[in-house]
Coordinates of C-alpha atoms in Angstrom, one line a residue:
X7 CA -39.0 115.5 -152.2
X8 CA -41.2 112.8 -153.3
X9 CA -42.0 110.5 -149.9
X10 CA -41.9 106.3 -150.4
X11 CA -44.8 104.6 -149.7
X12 CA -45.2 103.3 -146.6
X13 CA -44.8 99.7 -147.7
X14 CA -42.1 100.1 -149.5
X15 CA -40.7 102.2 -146.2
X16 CA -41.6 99.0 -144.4
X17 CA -39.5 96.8 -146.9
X18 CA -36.6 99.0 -146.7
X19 CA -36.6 99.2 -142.8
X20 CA -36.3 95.1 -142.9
X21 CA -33.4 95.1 -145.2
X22 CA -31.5 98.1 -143.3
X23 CA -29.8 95.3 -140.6
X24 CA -28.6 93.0 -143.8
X25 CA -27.0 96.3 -145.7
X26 CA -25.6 97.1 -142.1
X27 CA -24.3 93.8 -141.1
X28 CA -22.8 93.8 -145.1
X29 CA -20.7 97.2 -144.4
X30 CA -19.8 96.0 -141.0
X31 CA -18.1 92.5 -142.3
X32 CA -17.0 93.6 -145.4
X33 CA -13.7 94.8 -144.3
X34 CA -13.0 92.2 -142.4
X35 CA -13.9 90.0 -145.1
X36 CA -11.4 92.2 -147.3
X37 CA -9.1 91.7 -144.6
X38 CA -9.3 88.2 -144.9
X39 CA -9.0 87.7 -148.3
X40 CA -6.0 89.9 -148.8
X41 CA -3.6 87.6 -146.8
X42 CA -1.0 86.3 -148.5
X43 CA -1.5 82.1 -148.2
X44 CA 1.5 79.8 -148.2
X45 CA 1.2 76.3 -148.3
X46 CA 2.9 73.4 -146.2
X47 CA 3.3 70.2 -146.3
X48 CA 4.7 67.3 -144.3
X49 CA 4.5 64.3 -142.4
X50 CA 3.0 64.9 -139.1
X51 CA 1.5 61.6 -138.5
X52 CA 1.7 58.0 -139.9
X53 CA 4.9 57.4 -138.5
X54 CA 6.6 56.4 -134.9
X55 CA 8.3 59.6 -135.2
X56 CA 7.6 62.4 -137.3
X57 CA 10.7 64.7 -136.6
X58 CA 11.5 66.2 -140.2
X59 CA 7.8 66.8 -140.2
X60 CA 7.8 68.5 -136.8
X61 CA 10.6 70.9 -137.1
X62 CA 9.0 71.4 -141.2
X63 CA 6.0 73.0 -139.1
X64 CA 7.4 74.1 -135.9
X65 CA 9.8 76.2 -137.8
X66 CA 7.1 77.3 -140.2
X67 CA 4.4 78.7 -137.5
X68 CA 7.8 80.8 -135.8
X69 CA 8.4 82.6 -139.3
X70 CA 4.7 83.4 -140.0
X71 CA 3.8 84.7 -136.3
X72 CA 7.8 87.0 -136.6
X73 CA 6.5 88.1 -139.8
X74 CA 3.2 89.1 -139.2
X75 CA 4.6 90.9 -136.4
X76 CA 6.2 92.7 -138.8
X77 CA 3.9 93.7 -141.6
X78 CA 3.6 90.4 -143.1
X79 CA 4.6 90.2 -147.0
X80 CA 4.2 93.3 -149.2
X81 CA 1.9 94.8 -146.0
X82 CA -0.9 92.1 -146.5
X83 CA -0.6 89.6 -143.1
X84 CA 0.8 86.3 -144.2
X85 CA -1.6 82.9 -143.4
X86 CA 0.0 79.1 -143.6
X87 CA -2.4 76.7 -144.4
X88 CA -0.9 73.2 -143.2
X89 CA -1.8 69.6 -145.1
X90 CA -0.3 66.3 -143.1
X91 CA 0.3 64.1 -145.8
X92 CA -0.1 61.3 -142.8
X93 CA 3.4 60.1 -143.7
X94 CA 1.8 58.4 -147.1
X95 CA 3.4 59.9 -150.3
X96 CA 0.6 58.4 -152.4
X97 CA -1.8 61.4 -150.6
X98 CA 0.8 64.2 -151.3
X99 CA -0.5 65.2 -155.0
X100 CA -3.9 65.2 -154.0
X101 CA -2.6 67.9 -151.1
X102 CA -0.9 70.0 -152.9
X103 CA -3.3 70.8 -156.0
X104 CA -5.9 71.4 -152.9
X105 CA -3.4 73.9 -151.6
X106 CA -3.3 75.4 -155.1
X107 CA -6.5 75.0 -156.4
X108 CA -8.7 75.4 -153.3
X109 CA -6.7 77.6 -150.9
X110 CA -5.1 80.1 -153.6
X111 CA -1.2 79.6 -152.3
X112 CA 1.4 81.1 -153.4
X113 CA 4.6 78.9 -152.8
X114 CA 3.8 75.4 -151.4
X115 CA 7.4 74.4 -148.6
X116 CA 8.1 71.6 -146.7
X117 CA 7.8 67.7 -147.5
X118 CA 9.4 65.5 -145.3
X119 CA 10.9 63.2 -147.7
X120 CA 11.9 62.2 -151.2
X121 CA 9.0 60.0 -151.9
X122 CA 6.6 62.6 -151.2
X123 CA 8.6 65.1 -152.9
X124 CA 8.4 63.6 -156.4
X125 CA 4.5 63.5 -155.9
X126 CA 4.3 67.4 -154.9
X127 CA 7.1 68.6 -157.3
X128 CA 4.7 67.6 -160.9
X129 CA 1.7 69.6 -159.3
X130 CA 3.8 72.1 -159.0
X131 CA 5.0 72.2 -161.9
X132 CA 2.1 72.0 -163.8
X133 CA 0.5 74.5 -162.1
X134 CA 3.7 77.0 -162.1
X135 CA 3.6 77.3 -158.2
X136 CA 7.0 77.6 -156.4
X137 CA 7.9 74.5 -154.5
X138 CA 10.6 75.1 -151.8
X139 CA 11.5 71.5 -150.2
X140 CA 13.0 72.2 -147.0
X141 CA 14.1 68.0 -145.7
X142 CA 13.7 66.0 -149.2
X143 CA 17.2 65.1 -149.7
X144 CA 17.2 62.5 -153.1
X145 CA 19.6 63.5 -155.9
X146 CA 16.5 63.6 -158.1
X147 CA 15.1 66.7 -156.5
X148 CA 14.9 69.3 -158.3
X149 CA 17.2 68.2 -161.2
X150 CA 13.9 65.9 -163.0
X151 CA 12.4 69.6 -163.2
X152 CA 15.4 71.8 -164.3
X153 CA 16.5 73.3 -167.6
X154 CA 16.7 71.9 -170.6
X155 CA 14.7 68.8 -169.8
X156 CA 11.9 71.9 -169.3
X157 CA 12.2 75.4 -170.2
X158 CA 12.2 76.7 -166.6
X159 CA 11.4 75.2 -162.9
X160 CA 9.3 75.9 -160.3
X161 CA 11.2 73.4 -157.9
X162 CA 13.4 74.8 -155.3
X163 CA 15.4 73.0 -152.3
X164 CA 17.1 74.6 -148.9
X165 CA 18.6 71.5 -147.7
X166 CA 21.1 69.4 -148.6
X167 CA 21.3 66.9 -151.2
X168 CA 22.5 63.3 -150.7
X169 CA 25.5 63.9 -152.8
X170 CA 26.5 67.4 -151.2
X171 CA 26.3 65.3 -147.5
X172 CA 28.2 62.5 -148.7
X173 CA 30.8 65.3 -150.4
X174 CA 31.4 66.6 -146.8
X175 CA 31.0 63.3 -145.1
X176 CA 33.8 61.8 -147.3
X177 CA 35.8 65.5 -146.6
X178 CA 36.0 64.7 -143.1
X179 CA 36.4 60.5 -143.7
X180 CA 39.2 60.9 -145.8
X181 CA 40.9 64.1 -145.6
X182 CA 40.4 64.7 -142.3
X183 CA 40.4 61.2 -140.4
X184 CA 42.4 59.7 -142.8
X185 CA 40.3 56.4 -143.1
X186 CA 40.0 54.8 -146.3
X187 CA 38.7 50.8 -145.3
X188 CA 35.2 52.0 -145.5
X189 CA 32.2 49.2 -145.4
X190 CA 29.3 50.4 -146.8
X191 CA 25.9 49.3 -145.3
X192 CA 22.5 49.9 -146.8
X193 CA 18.6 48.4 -146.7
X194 CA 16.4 47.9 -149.1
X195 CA 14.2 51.0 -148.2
X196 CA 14.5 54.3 -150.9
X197 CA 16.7 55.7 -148.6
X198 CA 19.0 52.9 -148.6
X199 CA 19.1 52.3 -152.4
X200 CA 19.3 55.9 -153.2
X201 CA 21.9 56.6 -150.6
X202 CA 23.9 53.5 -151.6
X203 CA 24.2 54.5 -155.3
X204 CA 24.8 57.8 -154.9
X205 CA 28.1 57.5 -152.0
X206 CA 29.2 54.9 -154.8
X207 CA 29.3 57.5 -157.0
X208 CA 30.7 60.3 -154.7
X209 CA 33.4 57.8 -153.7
X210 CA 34.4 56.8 -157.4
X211 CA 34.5 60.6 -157.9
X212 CA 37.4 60.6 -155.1
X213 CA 39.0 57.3 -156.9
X214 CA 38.4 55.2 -153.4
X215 CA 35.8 52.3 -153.3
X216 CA 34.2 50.5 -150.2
X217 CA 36.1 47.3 -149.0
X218 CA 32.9 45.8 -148.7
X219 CA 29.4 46.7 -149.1
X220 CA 26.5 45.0 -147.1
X221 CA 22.9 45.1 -148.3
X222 CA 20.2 44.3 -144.9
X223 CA 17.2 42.8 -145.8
X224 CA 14.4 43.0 -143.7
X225 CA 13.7 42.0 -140.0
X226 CA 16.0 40.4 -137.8
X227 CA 19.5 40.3 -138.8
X228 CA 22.9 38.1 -138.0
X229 CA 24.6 40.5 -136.5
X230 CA 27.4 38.5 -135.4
X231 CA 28.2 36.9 -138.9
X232 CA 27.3 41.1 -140.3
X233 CA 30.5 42.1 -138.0
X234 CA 32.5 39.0 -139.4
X235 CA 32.3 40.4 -142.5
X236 CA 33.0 43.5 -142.1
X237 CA 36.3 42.8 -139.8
X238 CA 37.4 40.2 -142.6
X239 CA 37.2 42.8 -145.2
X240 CA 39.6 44.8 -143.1
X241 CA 37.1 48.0 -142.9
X242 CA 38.0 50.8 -140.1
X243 CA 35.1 52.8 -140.8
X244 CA 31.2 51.9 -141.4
X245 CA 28.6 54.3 -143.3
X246 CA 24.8 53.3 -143.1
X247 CA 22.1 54.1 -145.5
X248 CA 18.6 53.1 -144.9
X249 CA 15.3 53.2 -142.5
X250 CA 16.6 54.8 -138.6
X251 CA 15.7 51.4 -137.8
X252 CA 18.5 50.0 -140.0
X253 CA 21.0 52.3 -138.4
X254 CA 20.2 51.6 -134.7
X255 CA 20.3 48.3 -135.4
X256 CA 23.8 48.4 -136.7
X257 CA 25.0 51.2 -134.3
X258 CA 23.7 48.5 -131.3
X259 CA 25.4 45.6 -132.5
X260 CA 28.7 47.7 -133.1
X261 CA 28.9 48.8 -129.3
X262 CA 27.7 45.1 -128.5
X263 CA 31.0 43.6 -130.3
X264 CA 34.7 43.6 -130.0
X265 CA 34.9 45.3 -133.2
X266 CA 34.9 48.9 -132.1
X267 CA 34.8 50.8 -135.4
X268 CA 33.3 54.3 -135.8
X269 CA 29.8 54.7 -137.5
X270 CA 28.5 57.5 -140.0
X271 CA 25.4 58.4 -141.7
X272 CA 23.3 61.3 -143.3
X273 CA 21.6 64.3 -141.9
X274 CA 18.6 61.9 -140.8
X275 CA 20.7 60.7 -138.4
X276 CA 20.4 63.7 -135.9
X277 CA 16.9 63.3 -135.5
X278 CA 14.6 61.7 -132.8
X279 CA 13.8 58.9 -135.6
X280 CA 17.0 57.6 -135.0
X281 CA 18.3 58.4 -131.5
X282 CA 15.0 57.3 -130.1
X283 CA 15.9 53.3 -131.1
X284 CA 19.9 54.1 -130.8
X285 CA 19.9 55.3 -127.5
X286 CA 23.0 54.7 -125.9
X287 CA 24.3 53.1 -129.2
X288 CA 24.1 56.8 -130.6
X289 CA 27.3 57.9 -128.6
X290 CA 30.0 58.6 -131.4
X291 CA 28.0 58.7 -134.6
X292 CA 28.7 61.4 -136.8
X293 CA 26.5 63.3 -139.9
X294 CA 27.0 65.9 -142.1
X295 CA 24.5 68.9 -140.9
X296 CA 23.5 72.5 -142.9
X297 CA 22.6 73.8 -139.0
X298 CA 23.3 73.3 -135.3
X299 CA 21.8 75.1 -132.3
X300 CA 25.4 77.2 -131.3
X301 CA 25.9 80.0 -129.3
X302 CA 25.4 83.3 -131.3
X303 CA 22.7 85.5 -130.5
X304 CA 20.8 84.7 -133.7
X305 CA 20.7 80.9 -133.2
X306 CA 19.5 81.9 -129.4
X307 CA 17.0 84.0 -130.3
X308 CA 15.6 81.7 -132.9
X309 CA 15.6 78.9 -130.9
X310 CA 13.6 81.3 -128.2
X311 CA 11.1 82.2 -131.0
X312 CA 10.8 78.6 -131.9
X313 CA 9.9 77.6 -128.3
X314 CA 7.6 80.4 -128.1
X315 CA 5.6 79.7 -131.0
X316 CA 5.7 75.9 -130.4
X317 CA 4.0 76.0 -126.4
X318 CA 7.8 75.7 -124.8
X319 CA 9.2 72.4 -127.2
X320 CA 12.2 72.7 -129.0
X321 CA 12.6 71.4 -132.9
X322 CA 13.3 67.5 -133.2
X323 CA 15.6 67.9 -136.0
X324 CA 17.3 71.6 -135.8
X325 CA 18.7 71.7 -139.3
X326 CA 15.5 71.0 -140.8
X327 CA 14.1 73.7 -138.6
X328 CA 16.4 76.1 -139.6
X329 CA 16.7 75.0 -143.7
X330 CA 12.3 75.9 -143.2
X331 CA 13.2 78.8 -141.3
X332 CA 15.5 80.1 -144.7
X333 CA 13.7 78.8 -147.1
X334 CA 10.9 81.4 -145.9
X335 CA 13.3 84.2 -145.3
X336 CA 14.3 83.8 -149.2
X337 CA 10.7 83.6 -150.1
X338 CA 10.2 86.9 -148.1
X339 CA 12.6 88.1 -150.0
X340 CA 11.6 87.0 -153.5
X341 CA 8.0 89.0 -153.0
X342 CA 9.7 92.2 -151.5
X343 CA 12.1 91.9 -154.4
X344 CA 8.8 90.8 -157.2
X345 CA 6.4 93.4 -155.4
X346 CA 3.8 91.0 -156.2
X347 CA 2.4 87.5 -155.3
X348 CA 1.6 86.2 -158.6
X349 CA 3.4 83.1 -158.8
X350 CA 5.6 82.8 -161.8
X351 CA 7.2 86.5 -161.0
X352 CA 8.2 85.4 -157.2
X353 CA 9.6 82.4 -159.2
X354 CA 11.8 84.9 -161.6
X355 CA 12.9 86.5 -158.5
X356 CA 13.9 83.4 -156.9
X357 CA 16.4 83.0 -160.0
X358 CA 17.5 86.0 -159.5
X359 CA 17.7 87.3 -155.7
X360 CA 19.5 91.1 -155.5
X361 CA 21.9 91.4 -152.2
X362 CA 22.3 89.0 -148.9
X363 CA 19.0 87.6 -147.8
X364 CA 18.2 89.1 -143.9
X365 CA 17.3 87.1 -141.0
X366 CA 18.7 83.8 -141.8
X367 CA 20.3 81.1 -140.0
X368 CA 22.3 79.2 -141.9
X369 CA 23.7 81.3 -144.5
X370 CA 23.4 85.3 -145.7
X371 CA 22.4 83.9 -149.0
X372 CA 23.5 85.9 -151.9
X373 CA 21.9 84.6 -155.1
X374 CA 20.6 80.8 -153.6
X375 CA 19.6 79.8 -156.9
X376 CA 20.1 80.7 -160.6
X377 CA 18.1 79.7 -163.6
X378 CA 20.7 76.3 -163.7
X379 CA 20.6 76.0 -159.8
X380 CA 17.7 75.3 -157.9
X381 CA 19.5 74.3 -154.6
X382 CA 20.3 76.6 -152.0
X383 CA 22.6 74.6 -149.7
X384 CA 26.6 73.1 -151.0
X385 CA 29.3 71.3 -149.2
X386 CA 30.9 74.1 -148.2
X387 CA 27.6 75.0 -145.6
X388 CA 27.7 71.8 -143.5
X389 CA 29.6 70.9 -140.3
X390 CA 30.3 67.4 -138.8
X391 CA 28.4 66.8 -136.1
X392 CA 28.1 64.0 -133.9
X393 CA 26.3 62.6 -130.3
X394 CA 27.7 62.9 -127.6
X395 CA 26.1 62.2 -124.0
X396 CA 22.5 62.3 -126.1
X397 CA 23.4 65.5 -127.3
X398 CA 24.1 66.7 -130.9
X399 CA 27.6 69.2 -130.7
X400 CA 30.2 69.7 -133.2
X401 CA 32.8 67.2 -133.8
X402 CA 35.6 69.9 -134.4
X403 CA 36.2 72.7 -132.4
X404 CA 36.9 75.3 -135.4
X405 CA 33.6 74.6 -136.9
X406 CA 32.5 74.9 -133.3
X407 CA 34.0 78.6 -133.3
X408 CA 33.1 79.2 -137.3
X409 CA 29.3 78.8 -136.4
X410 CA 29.0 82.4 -135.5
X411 CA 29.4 83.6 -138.9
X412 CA 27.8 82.5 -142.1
X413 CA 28.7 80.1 -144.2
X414 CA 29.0 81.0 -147.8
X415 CA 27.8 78.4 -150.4
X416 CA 30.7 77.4 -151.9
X417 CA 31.4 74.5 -155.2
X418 CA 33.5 71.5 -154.2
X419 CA 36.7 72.1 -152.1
X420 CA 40.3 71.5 -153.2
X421 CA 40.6 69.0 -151.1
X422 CA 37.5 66.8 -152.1
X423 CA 38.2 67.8 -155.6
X424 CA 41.3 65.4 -155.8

């Protein structure tokens, strides 16, 4: 055997600890690169109160650590890699295509609103990266994206959509409470405006229209000469569209008057944006939710998980929480069912999801979406709910008692069909 020279002996002695350290951290480097990254993103700052964002990543961090637990995604450990869009939708697009570009995701969730929704939903698009919006609620989402304006969509929604709320909102108005004097109040805000047209619409659909409807500007308003008008126009019921700030403005100067007329809203309305300037006013107000903390062993144990992974707090805004906490479970489900993460195949499964999704809280989901159907979550899914004593509960007792089992997604009922 032919013996180095010593020099070069010497040479190889001082690069011995580099080839070692090399073999040492190359698994874990392999390690590292073969988790499975998801992106999020939402408001987590920015605002007085970032509930939707919260619960977005509260509910996020409780499905990634359960998951892990179990094996992660396709046996690779599953990472989130979390963007706060600081509450300013102009920063969103320039978020996600770092999440895409940069960090290699697979599926970008979350998004706190609409605004910020229609900046994350092109960059998706382009990019053919499945976007799952868990709290973005405008009519727009994902329909700008869906067949045959474009030959497929990567846009996906577990919540629900203006139009289904106001669907069940007007279910329990009308059919159920029998009210049809309705005043409609709104602001200026893209909530407001978007709200406004699209209860206009849902209402026209049910041949009813509002006996008066109220736009706020902003600041300070008249309230007196705002209840004036409404008692004049004869209205028993008042819905509000708009800012929180709107809402507990008008849900203070309703318990302040003589005028004592019950007060609805949308989903937004159950979270600590709203009840936080409500306060007291809050008692009575009811919205149309997907989810509600109840007492079935699943909901416990979720909500344990969620305190667990969250150092002991519970989610601001529970039905956002839980619509995250799907959206991930049907994710999950689209890779198992794709065995791959490349992103336009999980996006084919999404369309096309074989048997009930597992581990869910709001529905089993059979088939969630369909090549013409990109959101998860109908009428048929949501319960009223309302505050009482500070507390979100159910306003009926039979939906009270239905929570145990799933609700099925459903098309519109008989009832708001007429």
């Amino acid at each position: 055997m032919k013996t180095l020279p010593l020099r070069s002996r010497r040479q190889l002695l001082m690069l011995l600890p580099c080839v070692l350290a090399a073999m040492t951290l190359s698994p874990l480097a392999a390690a590292q690169e073969a988790k499975i990254r998801i992106g999020l993103i939402a408001s987590l700052s920015g605002k007085p109160d970032t509930a939707a964002g919260e619960s977005i990543r509260g509910a996020a961090r409780t499905f990634v650590l359960e998951i892990n637990r179990q094996g992660g995604f396709l046996g690779r450990q599953v990472e989130l890699v979390e963007k706060d869009d600081q509450s300013n939708a102009g920063q969103t697009s320039v978020l996600t295509r770092e999440l895409i570009e940069k960090d290699k995701v697979v599926a970008v969730i979350g998004l706190s609103d609409t605004a910020s929704a229609m900046q994350a939903a092109p960059v998706c698009q382009e990019a053919r990266i499945p976007l799952l919006l868990t709290a973005a609620s405008g009519n727009v989402l994902p329909q700008s994206w869906m067949p045959p304006a474009l030959p497929d969509s990567f846009v996906f929604r577990v919540a629900a959509s203006d139009s289904v709320q106001q669907e069940a909102l007007l279910h329990d108005i009308l059919d159920r409470r029998k009210i049809t004097a309705i005043a409609l109040l709104h602001d200026q805000s893209p909530e407001g405006l978007a709200g406004k047209e699209s209860l206009l619409n849902e209402m026209t659909r049910r041949h009813v229209q509002p006996v008066v409807t109220v736009s706020l500007g902003q600041g300070p308003h008249d309230g007196s000469a705002l209840l004036r008008q409404i008692n004049s126009a004869g209205a028993r019921m008042v819905i509000v569209y708009g800012k929180p700030a709107t809402a507990a403005m008008v849900a203070d100067q309703l318990q302040r008057s003589r005028f004592v007329l019950p007060m609805a809203g949308s989903a937004a309305l159950a979270t600590r944006s709203f009840t936080s300037l409500a306060r007291d006013s809050a008692e009575g107000v009811r919205m149309p939710l997907s989810y509600l903390e109840h007492d079935s062993a699943r909901s416990k144990q979720f909500t344990q998980s969620y305190q667990q992974s969250n150092g002991g707090r519970s989610a601001p805004a529970a039905a956002i929480a839980a619509q995250t906490y799907d959206a991930l479970q049907i994710l999950r489900a689209a890779v198992q069912q794709a065995q791959t993460t490349e992103p336009e195949k999980i996006r084919d499964a999404l369309e096309d999801l074989q048997g009930e999704v597992q581990g869910t809280l709001i529905s089993r989901y059979q088939k969630p979406f369909s090549r013409y159907e990109h959101d998860a979550i109908s009428a048929g899914m949501l319960v009223i709910a309302e505050f009482w004593r500070g507390q979100v509960r159910f306003s009926y007792r039979e939906d009270a008692a239905a929570a145990v089992e799933f609700r099925a997604r459903k098309g519109r009922t008989e009832e708001t069909a007429k």
